[in-house]
Coordinates of N, CA and C in Angstrom, one line a residue:
X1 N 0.8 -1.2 0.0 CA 0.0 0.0 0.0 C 0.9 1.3 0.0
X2 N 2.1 1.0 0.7 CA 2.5 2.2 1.0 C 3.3 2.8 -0.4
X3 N 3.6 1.5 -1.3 CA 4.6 2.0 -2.8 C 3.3 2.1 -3.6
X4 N 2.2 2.1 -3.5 CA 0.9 2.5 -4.5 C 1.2 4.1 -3.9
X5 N 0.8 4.5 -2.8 CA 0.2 5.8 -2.6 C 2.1 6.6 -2.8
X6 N 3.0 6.2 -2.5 CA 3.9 6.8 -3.1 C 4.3 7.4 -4.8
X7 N 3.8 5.7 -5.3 CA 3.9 6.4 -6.6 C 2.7 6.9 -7.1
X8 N 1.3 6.9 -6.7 CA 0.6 8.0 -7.5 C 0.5 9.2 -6.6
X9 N 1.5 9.8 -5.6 CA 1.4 10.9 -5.3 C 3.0 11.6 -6.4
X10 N 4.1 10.9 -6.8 CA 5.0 11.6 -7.2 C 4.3 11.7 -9.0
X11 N 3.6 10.8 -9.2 CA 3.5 11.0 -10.7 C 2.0 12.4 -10.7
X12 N 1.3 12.7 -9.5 CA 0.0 13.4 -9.3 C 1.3 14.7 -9.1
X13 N 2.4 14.6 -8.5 CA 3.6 15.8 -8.3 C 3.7 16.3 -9.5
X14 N 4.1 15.6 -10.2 CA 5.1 15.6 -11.6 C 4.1 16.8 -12.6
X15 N 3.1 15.7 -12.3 CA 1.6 16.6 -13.3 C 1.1 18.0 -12.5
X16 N 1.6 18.0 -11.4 CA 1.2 19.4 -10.9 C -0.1 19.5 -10.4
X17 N -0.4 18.5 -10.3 CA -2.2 18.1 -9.7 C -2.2 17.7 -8.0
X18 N -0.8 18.0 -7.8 CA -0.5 17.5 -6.0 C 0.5 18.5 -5.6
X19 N 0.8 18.8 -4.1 CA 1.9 19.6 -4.0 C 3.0 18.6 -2.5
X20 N 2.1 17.5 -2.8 CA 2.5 16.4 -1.4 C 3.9 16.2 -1.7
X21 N 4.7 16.4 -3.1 CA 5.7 16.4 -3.4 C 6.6 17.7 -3.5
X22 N 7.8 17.5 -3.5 CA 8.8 18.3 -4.4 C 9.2 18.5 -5.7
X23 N 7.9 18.5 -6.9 CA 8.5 18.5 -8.2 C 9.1 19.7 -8.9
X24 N 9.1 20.7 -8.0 CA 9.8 22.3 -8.3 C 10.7 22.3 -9.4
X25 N 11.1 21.0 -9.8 CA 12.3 21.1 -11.0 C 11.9 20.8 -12.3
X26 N 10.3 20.4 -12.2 CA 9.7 19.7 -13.3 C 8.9 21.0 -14.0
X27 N 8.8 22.4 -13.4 CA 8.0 23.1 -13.4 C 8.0 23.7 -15.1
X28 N 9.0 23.8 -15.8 CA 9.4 24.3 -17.0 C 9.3 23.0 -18.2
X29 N 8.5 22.0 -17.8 CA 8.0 21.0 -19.1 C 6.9 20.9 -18.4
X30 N 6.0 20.6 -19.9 CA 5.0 20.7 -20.1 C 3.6 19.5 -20.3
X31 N 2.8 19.0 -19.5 CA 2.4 18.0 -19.9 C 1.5 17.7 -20.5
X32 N 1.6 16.8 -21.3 CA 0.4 16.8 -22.3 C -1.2 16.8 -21.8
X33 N -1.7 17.2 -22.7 CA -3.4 17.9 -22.2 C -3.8 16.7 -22.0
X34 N -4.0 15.9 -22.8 CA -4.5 14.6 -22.8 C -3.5 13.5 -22.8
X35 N -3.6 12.9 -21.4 CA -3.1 11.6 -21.3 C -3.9 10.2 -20.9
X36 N -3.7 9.5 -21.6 CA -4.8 8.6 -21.6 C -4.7 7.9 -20.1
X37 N -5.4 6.7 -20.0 CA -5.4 6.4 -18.3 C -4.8 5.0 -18.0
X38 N -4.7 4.2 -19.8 CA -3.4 3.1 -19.9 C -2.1 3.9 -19.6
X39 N -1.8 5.2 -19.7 CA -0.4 5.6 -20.2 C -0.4 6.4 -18.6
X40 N -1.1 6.7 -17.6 CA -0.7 7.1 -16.7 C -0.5 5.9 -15.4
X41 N -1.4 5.3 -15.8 CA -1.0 3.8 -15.0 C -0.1 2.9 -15.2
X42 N 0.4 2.9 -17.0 CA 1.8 2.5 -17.2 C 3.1 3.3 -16.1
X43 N 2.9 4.5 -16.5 CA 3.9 5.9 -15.5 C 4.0 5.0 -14.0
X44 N 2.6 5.0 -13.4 CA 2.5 4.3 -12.2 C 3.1 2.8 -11.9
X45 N 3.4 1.9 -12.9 CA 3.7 1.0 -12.8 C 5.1 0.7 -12.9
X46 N 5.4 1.8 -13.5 CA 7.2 1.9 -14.1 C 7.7 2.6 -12.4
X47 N 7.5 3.4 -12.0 CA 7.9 4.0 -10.7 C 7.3 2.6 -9.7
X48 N 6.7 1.9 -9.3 CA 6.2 1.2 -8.5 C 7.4 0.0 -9.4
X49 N 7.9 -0.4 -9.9 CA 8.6 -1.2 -10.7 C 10.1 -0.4 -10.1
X50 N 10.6 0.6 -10.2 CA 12.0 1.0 -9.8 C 11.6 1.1 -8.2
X51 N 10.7 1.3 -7.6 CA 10.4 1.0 -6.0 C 10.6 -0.7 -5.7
X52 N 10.5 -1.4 -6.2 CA 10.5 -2.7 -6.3 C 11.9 -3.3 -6.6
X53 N 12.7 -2.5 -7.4 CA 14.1 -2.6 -7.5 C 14.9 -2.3 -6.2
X54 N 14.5 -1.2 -6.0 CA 15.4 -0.5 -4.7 C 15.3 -1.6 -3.5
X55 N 14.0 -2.1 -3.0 CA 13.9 -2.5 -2.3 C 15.0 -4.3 -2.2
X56 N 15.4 -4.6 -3.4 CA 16.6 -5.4 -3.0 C 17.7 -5.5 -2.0
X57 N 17.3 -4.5 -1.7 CA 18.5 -3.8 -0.5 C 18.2 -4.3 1.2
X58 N 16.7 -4.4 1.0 CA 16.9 -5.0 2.6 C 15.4 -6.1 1.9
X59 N 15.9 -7.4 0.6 CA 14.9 -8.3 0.2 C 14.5 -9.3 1.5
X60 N 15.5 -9.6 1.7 CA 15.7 -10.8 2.8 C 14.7 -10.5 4.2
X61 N 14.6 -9.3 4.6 CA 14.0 -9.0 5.3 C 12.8 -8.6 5.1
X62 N 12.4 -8.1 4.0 CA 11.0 -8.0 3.5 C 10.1 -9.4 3.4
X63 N 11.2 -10.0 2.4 CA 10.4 -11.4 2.4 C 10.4 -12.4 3.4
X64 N 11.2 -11.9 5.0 CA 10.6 -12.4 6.3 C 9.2 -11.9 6.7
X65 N 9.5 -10.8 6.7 CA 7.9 -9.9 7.3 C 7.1 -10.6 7.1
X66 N 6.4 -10.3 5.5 CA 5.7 -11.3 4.8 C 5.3 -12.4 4.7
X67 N 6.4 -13.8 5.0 CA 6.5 -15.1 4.9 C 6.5 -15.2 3.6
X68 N 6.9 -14.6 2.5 CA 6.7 -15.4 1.4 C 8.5 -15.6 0.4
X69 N 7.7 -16.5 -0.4 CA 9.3 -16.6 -1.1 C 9.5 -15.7 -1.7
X70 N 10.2 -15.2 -2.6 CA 10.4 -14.3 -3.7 C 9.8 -14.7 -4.4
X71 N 9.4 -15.8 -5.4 CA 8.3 -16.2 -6.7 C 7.4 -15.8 -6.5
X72 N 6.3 -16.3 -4.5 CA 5.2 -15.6 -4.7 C 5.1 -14.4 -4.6
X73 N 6.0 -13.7 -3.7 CA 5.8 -12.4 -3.9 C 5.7 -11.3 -4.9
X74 N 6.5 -11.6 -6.0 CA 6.9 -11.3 -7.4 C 5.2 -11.7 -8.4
X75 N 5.0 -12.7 -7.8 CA 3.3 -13.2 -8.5 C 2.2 -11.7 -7.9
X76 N 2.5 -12.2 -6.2 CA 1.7 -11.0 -5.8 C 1.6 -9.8 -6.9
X77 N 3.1 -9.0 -6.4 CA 3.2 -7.6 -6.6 C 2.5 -7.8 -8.1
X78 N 2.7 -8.7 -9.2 CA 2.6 -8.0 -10.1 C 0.8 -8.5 -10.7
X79 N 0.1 -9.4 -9.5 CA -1.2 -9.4 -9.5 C -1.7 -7.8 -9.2
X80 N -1.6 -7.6 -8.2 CA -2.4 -6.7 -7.0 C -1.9 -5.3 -8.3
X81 N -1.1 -5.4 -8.8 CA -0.5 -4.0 -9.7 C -0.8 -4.0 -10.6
X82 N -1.7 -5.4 -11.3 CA -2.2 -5.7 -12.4 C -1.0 -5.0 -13.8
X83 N -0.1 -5.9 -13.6 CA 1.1 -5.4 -14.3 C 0.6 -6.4 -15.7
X84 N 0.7 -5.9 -16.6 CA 1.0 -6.3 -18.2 C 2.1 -6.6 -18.7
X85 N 1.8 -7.7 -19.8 CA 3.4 -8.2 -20.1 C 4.7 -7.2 -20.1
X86 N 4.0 -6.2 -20.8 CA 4.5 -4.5 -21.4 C 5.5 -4.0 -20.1
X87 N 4.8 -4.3 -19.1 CA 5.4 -3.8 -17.5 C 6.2 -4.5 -17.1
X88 N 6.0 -6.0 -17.3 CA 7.4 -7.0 -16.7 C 8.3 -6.8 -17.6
X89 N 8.2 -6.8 -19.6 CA 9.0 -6.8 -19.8 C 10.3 -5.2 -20.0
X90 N 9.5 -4.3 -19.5 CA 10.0 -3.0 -19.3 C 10.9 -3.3 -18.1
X91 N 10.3 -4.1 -16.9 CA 11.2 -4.3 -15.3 C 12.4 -5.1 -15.9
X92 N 12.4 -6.2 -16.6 CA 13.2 -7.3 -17.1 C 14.4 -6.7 -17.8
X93 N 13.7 -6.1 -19.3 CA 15.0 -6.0 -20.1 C 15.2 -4.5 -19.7
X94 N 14.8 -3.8 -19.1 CA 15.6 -2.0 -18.6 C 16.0 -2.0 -17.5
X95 N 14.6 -1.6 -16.9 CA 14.8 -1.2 -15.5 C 15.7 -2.4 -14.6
X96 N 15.8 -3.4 -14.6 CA 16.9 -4.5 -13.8 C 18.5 -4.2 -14.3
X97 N 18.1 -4.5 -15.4 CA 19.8 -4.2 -16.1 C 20.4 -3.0 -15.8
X98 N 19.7 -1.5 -15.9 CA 19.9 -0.2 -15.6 C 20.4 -0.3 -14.3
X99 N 19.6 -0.6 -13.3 CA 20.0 -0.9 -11.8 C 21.4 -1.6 -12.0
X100 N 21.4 -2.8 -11.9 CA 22.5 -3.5 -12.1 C 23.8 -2.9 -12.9
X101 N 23.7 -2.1 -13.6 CA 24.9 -2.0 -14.6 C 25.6 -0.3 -14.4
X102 N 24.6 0.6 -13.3 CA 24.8 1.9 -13.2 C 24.0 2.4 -12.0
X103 N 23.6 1.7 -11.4 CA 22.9 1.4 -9.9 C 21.7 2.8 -9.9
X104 N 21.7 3.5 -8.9 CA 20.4 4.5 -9.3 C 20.7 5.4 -10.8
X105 N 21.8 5.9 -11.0 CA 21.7 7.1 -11.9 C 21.1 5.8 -13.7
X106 N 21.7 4.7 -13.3 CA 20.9 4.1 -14.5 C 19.0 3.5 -14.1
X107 N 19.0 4.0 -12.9 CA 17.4 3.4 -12.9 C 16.6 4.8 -12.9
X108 N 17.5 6.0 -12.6 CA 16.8 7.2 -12.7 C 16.8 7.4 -14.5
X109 N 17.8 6.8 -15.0 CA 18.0 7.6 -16.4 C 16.5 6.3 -17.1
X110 N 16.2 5.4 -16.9 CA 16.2 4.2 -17.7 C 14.6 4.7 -17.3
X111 N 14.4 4.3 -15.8 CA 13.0 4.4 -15.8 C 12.1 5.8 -15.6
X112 N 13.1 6.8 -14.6 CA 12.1 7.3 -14.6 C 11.8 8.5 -15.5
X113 N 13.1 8.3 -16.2 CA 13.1 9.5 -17.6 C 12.4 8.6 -18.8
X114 N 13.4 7.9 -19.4 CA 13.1 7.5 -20.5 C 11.9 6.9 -20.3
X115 N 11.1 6.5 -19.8 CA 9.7 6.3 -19.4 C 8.7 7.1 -18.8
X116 N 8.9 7.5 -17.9 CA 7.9 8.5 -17.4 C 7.9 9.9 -18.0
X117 N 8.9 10.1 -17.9 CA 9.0 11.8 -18.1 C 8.4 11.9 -19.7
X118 N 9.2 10.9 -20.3 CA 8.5 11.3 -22.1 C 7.4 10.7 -22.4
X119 N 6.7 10.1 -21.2 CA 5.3 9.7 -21.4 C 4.5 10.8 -21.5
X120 N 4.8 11.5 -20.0 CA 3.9 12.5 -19.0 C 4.2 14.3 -20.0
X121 N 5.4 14.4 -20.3 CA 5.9 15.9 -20.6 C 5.9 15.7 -22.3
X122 N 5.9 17.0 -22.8 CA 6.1 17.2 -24.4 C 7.3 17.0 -24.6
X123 N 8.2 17.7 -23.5 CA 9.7 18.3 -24.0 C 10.2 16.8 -23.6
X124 N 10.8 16.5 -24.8 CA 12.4 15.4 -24.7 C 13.4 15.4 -24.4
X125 N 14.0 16.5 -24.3 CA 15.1 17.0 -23.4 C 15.7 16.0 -22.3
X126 N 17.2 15.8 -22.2 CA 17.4 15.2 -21.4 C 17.1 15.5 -19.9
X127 N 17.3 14.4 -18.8 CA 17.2 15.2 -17.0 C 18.1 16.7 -16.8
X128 N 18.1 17.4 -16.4 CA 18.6 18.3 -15.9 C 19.2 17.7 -14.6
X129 N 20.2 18.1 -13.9 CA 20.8 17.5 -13.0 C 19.8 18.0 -11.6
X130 N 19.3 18.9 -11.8 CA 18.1 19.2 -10.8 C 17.0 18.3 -11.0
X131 N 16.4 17.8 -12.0 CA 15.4 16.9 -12.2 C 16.0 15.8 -11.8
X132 N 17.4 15.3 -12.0 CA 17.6 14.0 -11.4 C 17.7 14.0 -10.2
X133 N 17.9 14.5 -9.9 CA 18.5 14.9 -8.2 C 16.8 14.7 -7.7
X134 N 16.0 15.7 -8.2 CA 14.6 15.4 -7.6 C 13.9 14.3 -7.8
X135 N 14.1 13.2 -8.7 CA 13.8 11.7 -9.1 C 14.4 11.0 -8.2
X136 N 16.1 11.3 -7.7 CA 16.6 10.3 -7.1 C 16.2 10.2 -5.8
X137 N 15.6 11.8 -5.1 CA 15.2 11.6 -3.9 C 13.8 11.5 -3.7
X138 N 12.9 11.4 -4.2 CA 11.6 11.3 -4.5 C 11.8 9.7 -4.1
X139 N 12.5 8.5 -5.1 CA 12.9 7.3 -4.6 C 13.6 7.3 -3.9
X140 N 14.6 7.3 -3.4 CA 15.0 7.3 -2.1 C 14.4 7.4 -1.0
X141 N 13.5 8.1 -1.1 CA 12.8 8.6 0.4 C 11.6 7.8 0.0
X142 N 11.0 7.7 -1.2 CA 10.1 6.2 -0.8 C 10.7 4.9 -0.4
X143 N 11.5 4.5 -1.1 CA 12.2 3.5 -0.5 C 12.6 2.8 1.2
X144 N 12.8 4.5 1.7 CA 13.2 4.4 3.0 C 12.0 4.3 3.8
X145 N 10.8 4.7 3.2 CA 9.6 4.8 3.6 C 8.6 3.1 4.3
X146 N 9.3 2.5 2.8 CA 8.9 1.5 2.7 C 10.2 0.1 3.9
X147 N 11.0 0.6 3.7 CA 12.0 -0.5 5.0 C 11.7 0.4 6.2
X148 N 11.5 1.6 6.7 CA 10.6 1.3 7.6 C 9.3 1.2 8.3
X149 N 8.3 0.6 7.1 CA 7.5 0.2 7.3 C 7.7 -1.2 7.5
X150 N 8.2 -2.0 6.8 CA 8.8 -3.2 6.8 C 9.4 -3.9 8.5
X151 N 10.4 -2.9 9.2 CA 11.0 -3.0 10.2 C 10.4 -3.3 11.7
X152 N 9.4 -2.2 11.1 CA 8.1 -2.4 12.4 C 7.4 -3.8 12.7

């Protein structure tokens, strides 16, 4: 629950429809008028997808809390998030590798730019080092949100 209401509060930030966030750096692109509601719950699923990555960091202990193994929980998460092939295979062949091969600045570049941002915004332009900076702690601080929720 707590990485749902995370990520539709940073992508409700991004669009400027929330202020629960810090998107202050996002303020100079522009988002499209019409975005359909496959393509913002894709956005939602790709951020809930790099939340799912980070959390490798303290796995072993998640999947005590829980009791589950990694398979079912991986079944769970991507029942309950009603993830589409489109979504696993986005986590699979990007977002894991990205992580793996350049740790955040390739899961900030991979997923939350090259996927969300040129979903949500007109402008293509690469991150600005302020927009990354505001992506990486946006996750971060979900993340941390979520191990200590976990801990308790």
């Amino acid at each position: 629950m707590s990485a749902a209401i995370s990520s539709d509060e940073v992508v409700a930030a991004l669009l400027g429809l929330d202020h629960k966030r810090n998107a202050e750096a996002f303020k100079n692109r522009n988002a499209y008028k019409k975005l359909r509601k496959e393509d913002i719950l894709s956005v939602m699923r790709c951020y809930l997808s790099a939340l799912l990555i980070m959390c490798v960091t303290f796995k072993k202990m998640l999947l005590s809390k829980v009791e589950m193994s990694e398979n079912n929980f991986m079944v769970g998460w991507r029942s309950v998030f009603e993830y589409s092939t489109a979504d696993m295979q986005l986590f699979d062949e990007e977002l894991a590798p990205a992580f793996r091969n350049r740790g955040m600045d390739g899961l900030v570049e991979a997923a939350l730019y090259r996927h969300m941002i040129n979903t949500l915004f007109q402008e293509k332009q690469p991150l600005s080092e302020m927009e990354a900076a505001s992506l990486r702690d946006m996750i971060l601080d979900d993340t941390a949100a979520i191990k200590r929720y976990v801990e308790k």
